[in-house]
Coordinates of C-alpha atoms and ligand atoms in Angstrom, one line a residue:
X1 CA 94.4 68.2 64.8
X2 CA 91.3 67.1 66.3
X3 CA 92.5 64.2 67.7
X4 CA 95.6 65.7 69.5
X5 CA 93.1 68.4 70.8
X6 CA 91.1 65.6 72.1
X7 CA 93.7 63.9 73.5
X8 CA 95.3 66.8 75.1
X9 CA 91.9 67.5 76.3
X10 CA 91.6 63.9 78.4
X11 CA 95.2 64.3 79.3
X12 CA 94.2 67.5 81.3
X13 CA 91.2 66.6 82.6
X14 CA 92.6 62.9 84.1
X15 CA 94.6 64.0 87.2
X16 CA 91.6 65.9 87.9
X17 CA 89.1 63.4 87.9
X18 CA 91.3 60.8 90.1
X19 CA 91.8 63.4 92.4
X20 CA 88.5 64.6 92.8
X21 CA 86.4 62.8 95.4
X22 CA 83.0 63.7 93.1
X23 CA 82.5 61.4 89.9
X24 CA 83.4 64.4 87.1
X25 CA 80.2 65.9 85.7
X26 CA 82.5 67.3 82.5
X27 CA 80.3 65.6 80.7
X28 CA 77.5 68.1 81.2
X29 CA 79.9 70.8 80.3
X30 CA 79.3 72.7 77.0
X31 CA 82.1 70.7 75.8
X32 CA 85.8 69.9 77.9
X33 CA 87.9 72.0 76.0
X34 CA 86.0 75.0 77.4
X35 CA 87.7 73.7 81.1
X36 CA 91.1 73.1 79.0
X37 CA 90.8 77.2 77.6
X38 CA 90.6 78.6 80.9
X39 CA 88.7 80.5 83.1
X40 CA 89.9 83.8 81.3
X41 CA 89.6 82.7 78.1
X42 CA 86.0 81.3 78.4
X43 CA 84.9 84.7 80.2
X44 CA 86.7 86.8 77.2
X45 CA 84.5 84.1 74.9
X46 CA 82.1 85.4 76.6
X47 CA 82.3 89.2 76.1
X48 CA 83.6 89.9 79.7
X49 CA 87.1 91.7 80.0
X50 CA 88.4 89.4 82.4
X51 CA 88.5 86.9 84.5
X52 CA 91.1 87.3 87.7
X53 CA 92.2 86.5 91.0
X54 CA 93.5 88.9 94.2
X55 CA 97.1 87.8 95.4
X56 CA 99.8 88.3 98.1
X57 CA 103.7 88.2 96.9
X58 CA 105.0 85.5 98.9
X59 CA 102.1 83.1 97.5
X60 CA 103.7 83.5 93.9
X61 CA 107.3 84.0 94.6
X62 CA 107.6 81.1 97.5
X63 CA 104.9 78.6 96.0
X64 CA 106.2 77.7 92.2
X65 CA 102.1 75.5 91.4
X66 CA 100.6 78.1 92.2
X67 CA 102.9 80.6 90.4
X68 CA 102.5 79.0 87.3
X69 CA 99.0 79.0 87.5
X70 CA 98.1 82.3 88.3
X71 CA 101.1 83.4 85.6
X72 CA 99.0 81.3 82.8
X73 CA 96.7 83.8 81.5
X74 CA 94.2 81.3 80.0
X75 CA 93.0 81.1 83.4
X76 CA 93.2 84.8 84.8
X77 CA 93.5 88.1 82.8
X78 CA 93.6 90.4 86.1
X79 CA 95.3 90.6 89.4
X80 CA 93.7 92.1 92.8
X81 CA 96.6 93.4 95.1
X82 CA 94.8 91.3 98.1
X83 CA 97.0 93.9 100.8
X84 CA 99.9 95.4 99.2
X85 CA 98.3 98.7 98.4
X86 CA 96.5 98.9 101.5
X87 CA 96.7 102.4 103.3
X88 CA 99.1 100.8 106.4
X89 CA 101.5 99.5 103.8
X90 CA 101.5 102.3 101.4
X91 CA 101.5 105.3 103.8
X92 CA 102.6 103.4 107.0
X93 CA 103.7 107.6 108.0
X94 CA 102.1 111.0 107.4
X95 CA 103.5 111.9 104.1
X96 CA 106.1 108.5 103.9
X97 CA 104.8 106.4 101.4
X98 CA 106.1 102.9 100.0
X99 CA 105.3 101.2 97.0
X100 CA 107.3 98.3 97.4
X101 CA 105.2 95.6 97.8
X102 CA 102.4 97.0 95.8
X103 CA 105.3 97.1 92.9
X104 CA 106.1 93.2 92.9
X105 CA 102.1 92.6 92.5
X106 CA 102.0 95.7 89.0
X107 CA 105.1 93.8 88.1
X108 CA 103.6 90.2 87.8
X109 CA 100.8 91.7 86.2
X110 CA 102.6 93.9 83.9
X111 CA 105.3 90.5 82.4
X112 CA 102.4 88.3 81.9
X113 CA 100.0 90.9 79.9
X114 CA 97.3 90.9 82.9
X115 CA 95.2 94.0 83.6
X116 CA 95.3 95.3 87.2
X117 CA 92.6 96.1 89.7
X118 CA 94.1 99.1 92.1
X119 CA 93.2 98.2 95.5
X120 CA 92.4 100.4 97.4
X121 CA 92.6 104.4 98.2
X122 CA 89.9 104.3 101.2
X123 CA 89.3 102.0 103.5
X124 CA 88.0 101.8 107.3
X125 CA 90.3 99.3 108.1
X126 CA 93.7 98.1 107.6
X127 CA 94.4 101.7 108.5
X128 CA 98.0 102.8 110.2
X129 CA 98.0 103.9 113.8
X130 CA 98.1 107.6 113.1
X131 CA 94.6 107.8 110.9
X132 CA 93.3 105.2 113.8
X133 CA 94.2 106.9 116.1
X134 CA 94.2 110.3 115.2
X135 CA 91.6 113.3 115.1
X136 CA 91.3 115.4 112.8
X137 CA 89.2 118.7 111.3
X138 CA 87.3 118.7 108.2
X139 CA 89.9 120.2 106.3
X140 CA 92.9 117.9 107.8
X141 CA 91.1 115.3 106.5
X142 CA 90.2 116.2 102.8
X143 CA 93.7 117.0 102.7
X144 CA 95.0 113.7 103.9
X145 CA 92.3 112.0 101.6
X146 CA 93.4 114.1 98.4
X147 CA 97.1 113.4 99.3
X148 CA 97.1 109.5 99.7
X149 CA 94.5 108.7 96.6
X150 CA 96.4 111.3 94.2
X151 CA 99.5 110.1 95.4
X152 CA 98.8 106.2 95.2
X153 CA 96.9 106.6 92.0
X154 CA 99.5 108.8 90.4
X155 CA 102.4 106.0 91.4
X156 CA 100.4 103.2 89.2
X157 CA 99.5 106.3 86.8
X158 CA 98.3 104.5 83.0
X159 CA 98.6 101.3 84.6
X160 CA 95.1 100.3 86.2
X161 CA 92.7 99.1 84.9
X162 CA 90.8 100.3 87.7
X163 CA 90.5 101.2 91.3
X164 CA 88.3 100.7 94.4
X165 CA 88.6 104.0 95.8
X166 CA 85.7 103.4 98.3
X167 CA 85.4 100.6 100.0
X168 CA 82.6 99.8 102.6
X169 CA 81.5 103.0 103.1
X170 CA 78.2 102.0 103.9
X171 CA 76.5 100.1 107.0
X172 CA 74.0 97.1 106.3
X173 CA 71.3 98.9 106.8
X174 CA 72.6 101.8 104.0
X175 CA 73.7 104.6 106.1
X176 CA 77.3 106.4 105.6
X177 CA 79.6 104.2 108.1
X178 CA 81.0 106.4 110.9
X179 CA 84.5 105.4 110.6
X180 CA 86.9 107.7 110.9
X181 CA 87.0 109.7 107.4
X182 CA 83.4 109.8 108.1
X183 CA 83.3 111.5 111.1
X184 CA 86.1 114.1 110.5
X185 CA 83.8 115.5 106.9
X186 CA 80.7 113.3 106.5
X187 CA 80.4 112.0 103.1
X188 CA 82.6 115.0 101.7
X189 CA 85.5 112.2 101.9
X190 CA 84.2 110.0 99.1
X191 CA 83.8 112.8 96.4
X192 CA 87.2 114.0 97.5
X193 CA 89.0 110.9 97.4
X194 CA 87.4 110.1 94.0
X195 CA 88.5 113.9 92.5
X196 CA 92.1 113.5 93.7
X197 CA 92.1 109.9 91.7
X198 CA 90.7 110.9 88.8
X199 CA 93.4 113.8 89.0
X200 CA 95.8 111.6 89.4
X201 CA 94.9 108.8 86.5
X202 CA 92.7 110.1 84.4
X203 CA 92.3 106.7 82.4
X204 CA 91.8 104.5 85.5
X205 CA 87.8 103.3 86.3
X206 CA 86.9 104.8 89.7
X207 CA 84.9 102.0 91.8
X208 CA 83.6 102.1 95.0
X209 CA 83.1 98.6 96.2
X210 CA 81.4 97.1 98.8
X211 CA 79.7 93.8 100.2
X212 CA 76.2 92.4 101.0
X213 CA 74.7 94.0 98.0
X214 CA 74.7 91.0 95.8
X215 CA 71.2 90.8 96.7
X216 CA 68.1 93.2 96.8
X217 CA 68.2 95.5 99.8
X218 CA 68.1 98.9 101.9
X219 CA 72.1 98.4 101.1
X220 CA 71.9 97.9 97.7
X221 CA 69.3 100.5 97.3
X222 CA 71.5 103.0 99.1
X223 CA 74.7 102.1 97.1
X224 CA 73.0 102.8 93.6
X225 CA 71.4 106.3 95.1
X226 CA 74.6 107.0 96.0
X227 CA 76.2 107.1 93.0
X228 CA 73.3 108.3 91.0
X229 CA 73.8 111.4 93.0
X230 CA 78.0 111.0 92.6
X231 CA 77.1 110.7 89.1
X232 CA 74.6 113.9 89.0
X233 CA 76.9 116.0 90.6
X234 CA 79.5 115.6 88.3
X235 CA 81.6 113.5 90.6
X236 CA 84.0 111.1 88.3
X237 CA 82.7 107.5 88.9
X238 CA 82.8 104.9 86.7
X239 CA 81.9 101.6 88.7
X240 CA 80.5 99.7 91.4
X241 CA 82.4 96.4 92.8
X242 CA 79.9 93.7 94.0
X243 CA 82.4 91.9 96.8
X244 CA 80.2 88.9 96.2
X245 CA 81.8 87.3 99.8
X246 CA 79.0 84.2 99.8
X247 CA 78.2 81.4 101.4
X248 CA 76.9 78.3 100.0
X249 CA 73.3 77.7 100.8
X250 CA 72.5 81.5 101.4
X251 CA 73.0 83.1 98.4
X252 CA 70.2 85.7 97.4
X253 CA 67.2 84.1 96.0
X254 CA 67.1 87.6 93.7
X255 CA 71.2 87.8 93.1
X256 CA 70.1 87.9 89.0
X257 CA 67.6 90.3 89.2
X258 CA 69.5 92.4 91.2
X259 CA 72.1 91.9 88.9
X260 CA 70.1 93.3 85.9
X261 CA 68.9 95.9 88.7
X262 CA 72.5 97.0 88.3
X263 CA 72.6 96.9 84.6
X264 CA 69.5 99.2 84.1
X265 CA 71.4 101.8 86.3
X266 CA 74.6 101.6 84.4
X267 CA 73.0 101.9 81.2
X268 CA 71.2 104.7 82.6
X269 CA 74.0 106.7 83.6
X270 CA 77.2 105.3 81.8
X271 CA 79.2 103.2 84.7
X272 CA 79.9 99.4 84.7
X273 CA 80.2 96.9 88.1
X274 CA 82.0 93.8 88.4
X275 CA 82.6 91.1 91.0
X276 CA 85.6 91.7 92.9
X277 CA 86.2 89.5 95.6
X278 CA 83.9 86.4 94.7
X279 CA 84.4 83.5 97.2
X280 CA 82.1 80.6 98.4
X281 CA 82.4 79.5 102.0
X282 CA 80.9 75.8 102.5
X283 CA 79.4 76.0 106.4
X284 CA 80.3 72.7 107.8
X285 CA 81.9 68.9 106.7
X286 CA 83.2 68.9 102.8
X287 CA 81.6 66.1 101.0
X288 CA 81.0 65.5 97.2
X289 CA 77.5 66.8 97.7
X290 CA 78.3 70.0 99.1
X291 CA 81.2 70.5 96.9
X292 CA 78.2 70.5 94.0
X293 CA 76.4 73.0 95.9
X294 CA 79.2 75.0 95.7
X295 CA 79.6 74.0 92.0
X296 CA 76.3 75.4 91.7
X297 CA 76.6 78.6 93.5
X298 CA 79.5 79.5 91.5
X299 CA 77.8 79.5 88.5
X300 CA 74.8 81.0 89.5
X301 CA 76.9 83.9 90.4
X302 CA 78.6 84.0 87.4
X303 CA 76.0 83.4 84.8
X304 CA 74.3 86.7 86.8
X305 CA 77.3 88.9 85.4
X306 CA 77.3 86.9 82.2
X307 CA 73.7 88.0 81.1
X308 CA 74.6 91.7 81.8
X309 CA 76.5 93.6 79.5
X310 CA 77.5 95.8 82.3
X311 CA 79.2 93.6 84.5
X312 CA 82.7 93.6 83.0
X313 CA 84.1 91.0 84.5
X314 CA 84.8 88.6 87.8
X315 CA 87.4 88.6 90.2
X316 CA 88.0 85.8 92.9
X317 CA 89.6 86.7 96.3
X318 CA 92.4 84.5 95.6
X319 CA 91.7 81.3 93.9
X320 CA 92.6 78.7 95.8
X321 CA 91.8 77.1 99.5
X322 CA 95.9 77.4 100.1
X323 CA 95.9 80.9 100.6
X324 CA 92.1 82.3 100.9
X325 CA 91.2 84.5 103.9
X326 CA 88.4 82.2 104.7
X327 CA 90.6 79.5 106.2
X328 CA 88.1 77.1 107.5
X329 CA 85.4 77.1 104.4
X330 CA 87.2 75.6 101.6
X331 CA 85.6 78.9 99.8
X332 CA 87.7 78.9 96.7
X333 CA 87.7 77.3 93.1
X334 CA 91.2 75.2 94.0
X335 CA 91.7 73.3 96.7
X336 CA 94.5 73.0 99.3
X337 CA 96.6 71.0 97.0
X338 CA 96.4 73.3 94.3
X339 CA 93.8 70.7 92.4
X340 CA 90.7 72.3 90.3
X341 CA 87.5 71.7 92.2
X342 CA 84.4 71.3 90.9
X343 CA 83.7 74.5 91.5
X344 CA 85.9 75.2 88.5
X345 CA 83.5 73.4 86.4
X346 CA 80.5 75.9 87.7
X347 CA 82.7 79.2 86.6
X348 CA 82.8 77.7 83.5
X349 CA 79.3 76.8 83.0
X350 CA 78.4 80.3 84.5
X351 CA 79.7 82.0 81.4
Ligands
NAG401 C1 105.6 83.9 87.0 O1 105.8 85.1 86.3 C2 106.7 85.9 87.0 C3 106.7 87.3 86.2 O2 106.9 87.1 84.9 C4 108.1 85.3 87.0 O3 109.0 86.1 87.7 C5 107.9 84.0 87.8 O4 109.1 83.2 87.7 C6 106.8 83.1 87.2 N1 106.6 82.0 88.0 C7 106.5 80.7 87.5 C8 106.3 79.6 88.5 O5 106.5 80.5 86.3
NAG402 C1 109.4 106.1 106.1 O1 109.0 104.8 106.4 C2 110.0 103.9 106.4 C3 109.5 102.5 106.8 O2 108.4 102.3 106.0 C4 111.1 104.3 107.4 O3 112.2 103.4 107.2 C5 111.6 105.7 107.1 O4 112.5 106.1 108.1 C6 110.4 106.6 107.1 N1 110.8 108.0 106.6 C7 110.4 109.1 107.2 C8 110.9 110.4 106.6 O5 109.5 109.0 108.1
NAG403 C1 87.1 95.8 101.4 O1 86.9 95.3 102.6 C2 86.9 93.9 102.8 C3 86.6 93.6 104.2 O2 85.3 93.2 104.3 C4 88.3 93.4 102.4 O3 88.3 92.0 102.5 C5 88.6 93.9 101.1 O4 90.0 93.6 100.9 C6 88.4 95.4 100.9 N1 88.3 95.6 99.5 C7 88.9 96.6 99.0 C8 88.7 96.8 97.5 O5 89.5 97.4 99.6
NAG404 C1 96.0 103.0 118.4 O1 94.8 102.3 119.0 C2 95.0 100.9 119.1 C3 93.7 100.4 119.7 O2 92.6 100.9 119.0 C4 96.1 100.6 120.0 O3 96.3 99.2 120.0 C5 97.4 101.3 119.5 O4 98.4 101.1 120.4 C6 97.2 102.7 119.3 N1 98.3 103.3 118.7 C7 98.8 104.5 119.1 C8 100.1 104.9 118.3 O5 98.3 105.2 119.9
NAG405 C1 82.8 108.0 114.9 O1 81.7 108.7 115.7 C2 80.9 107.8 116.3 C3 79.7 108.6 116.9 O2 80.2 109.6 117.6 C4 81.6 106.9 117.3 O3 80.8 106.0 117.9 C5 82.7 106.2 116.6 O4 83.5 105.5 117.6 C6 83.6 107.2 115.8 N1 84.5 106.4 115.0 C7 85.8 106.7 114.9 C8 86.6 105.7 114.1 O5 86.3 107.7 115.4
NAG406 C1 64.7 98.9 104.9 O1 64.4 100.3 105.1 C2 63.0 100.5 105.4 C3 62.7 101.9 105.6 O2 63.3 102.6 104.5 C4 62.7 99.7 106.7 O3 61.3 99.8 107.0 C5 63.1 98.3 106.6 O4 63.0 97.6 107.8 C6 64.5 98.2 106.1 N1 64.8 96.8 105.9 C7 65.9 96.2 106.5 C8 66.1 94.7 106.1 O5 66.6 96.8 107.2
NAG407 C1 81.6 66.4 110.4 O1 82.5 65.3 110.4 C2 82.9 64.9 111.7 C3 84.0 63.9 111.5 O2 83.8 63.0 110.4 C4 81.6 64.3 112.3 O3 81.9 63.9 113.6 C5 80.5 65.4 112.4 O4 79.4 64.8 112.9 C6 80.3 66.0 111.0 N1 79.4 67.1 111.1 C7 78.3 67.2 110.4 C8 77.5 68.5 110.7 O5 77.9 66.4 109.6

């Protein structure tokens, strides 16, 4: 048995090494049939929930590689609908909603056994023409709120794992975002939208999630006082998503501490985070060195969520340089050809 597992174990690992252009540093690894289990299994190994990637429809019903990989849940446990349950797909109309496309994402998810990430109720942008465009009283606007998170929620009713029903509400320097939700009823929108989708799912985690607050900062500081109060005021929250949209060089010299930052508050008043849309852009030429930065930055991130209990689990906005929305930075964990990138290796060694 050991032998075969061994075997199997080289047999995997081969096409990777003679594809990579960086001599294979597996051997550093707590042992190669942690890269052979899978991203998902070594994070549930771990004591995370999950490990999972965002996804567009046509990426795994036109593309059979990377089909079968995100469909082998060794590797991912949980699916991000990257668009399909954005508000201009799901209520392109006042009052017409479509599910369509959000459907063929709950689908995959729901034949291979994944958990799902809703994605998302609120949202500055992304929006249809007539919330754009549109103005509207405080009271029009609760009520549109209410209507598309109780309605959205309610479609996927019992089957999310969570949702983001905030997301970027906040400018960089911590300030409530004037966008147009904001300026129609202040911050009322975000307890609102929250009420309506617990309402609507009771079982579902309520996130709000949001971006450059993997690190210490005015924005960070302003995110967790935020929901303290939510939380205070009886509002139903259960999470905060960390984006984690990084760069490889510039990641926050205090990304762990911050990290247990986040775990003191959620132990302190009963929510979890998670990483939601983790991705590593590489400024510049690709070489084997900079390919072990990014190694390197991967890990660091994910060891940060792997020493707090809190953080349930990591989710990678999409996992491969085919399809990622960073099309110039080679940001993900496989590359354009569908090959496992060193940076696989540093997910790995993060948990
Ligand atoms: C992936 O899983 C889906 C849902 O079960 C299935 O329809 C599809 O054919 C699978 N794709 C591949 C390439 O195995
Ligand atoms: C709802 O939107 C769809 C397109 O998404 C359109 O075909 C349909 O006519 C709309 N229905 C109403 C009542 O607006
Ligand atoms: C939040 O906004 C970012 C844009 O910075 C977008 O990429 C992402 O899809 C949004 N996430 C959610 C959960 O809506
Ligand atoms: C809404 O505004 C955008 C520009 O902000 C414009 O391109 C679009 O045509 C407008 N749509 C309507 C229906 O007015
Ligand atoms: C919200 O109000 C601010 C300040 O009046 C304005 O600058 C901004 O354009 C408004 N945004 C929207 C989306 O209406
Ligand atoms: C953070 O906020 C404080 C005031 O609360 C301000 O003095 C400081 O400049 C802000 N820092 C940044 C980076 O915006
Ligand atoms: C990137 O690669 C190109 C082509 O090999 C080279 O001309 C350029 O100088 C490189 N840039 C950097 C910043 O190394």
């Amino acid at each position: 048995m050991l032998v075969l597992a061994q075997l199997t174990a080289l047999a995997l690992l081969l096409p990777y090494c003679l594809a990579s252009p960086v001599a294979s540093s597996s051997a550093s690894l707590p042992g190669s049939t942690s890269r052979v289990a899978g991203l998902n299994a070594v994070a549930k190994a771990s004591g995370k929930l999950y490990f999972g990637t965002a996804t567009n429809a046509n990426e795994f019903q036109d593309d059979p590689v990377y089909g079968a990989i995100i469909n082998d849940t060794r590797q991912f446990g949980q699916i991000s609908p990257a668009n399909a349950m954005k508000w201009e797909f799901t209520e392109p109309n006042p009052g017409n909603f479509t599910f369509e496309d959000g459907d063929i994402i709950r689908d995959l998810a729901r034949n291979n056994g994944q958990l799902l990430r809703g994605h998302n109720c609120v949202w500055y942008m992304q929006l249809p023409d007539w919330i754009a465009n549109g103005t509207f009283t405080y009271h029009e606007m609760i009520n549109i709120v209410e209507n598309h998170c109780g309605t959205l929620v309610g479609h996927y009713k019992g089957e999310m794992y969570s949702w983001d029903v905030i997301n970027e509400s906040l400018n960089d320097d911590g300030s409530f975002r004037e966008n147009v939700f904001f300026n129609a009823t202040g911050p009322d929108y975000i307890p609102a939208a929250l009420r309506a989708a617990r309402a609507a799912d009771p079982h579902a985690k309520l996130y709000i999630n949001d971006y450059g607050i993997e690190g210490r900062g005015n924005k960070t500081t302003a995110i967790q006082n935020l929901v303290r109060k939510l939380k205070s005021e009886g509002v139903p929250i259960d999470g905060i998503g960390i984006q984690s949209h990084l760069t490889v060089g510039q990641l926050p010299t205090d990304l762990a501490e911050n990290f247990q930052d986040f775990g003191r508050l959620g132990a302190e008043i009963g929510i979890e985070f998670a990483i939601t849309e983790m991705d590593m852009r590489i400024l510049g030429n690709v070489t084997a060195e900079v390919l072990e930065q990014q190694k390197a930055a991967y890990e660091t991130v994910v060891d940060a969520c792997h020493a707090v209990p809190e953080c349930v689990g990591v989710t990678v906005w999409d996992f491969t340089d085919k399809y990622g929305w960073i099309t110039d930075g080679h940001a993900d964990i496989w590359d354009d050809d569908l090959q496992k990138k060193p940076a696989y290796d540093g997910v790995v060694l993060g948990f």
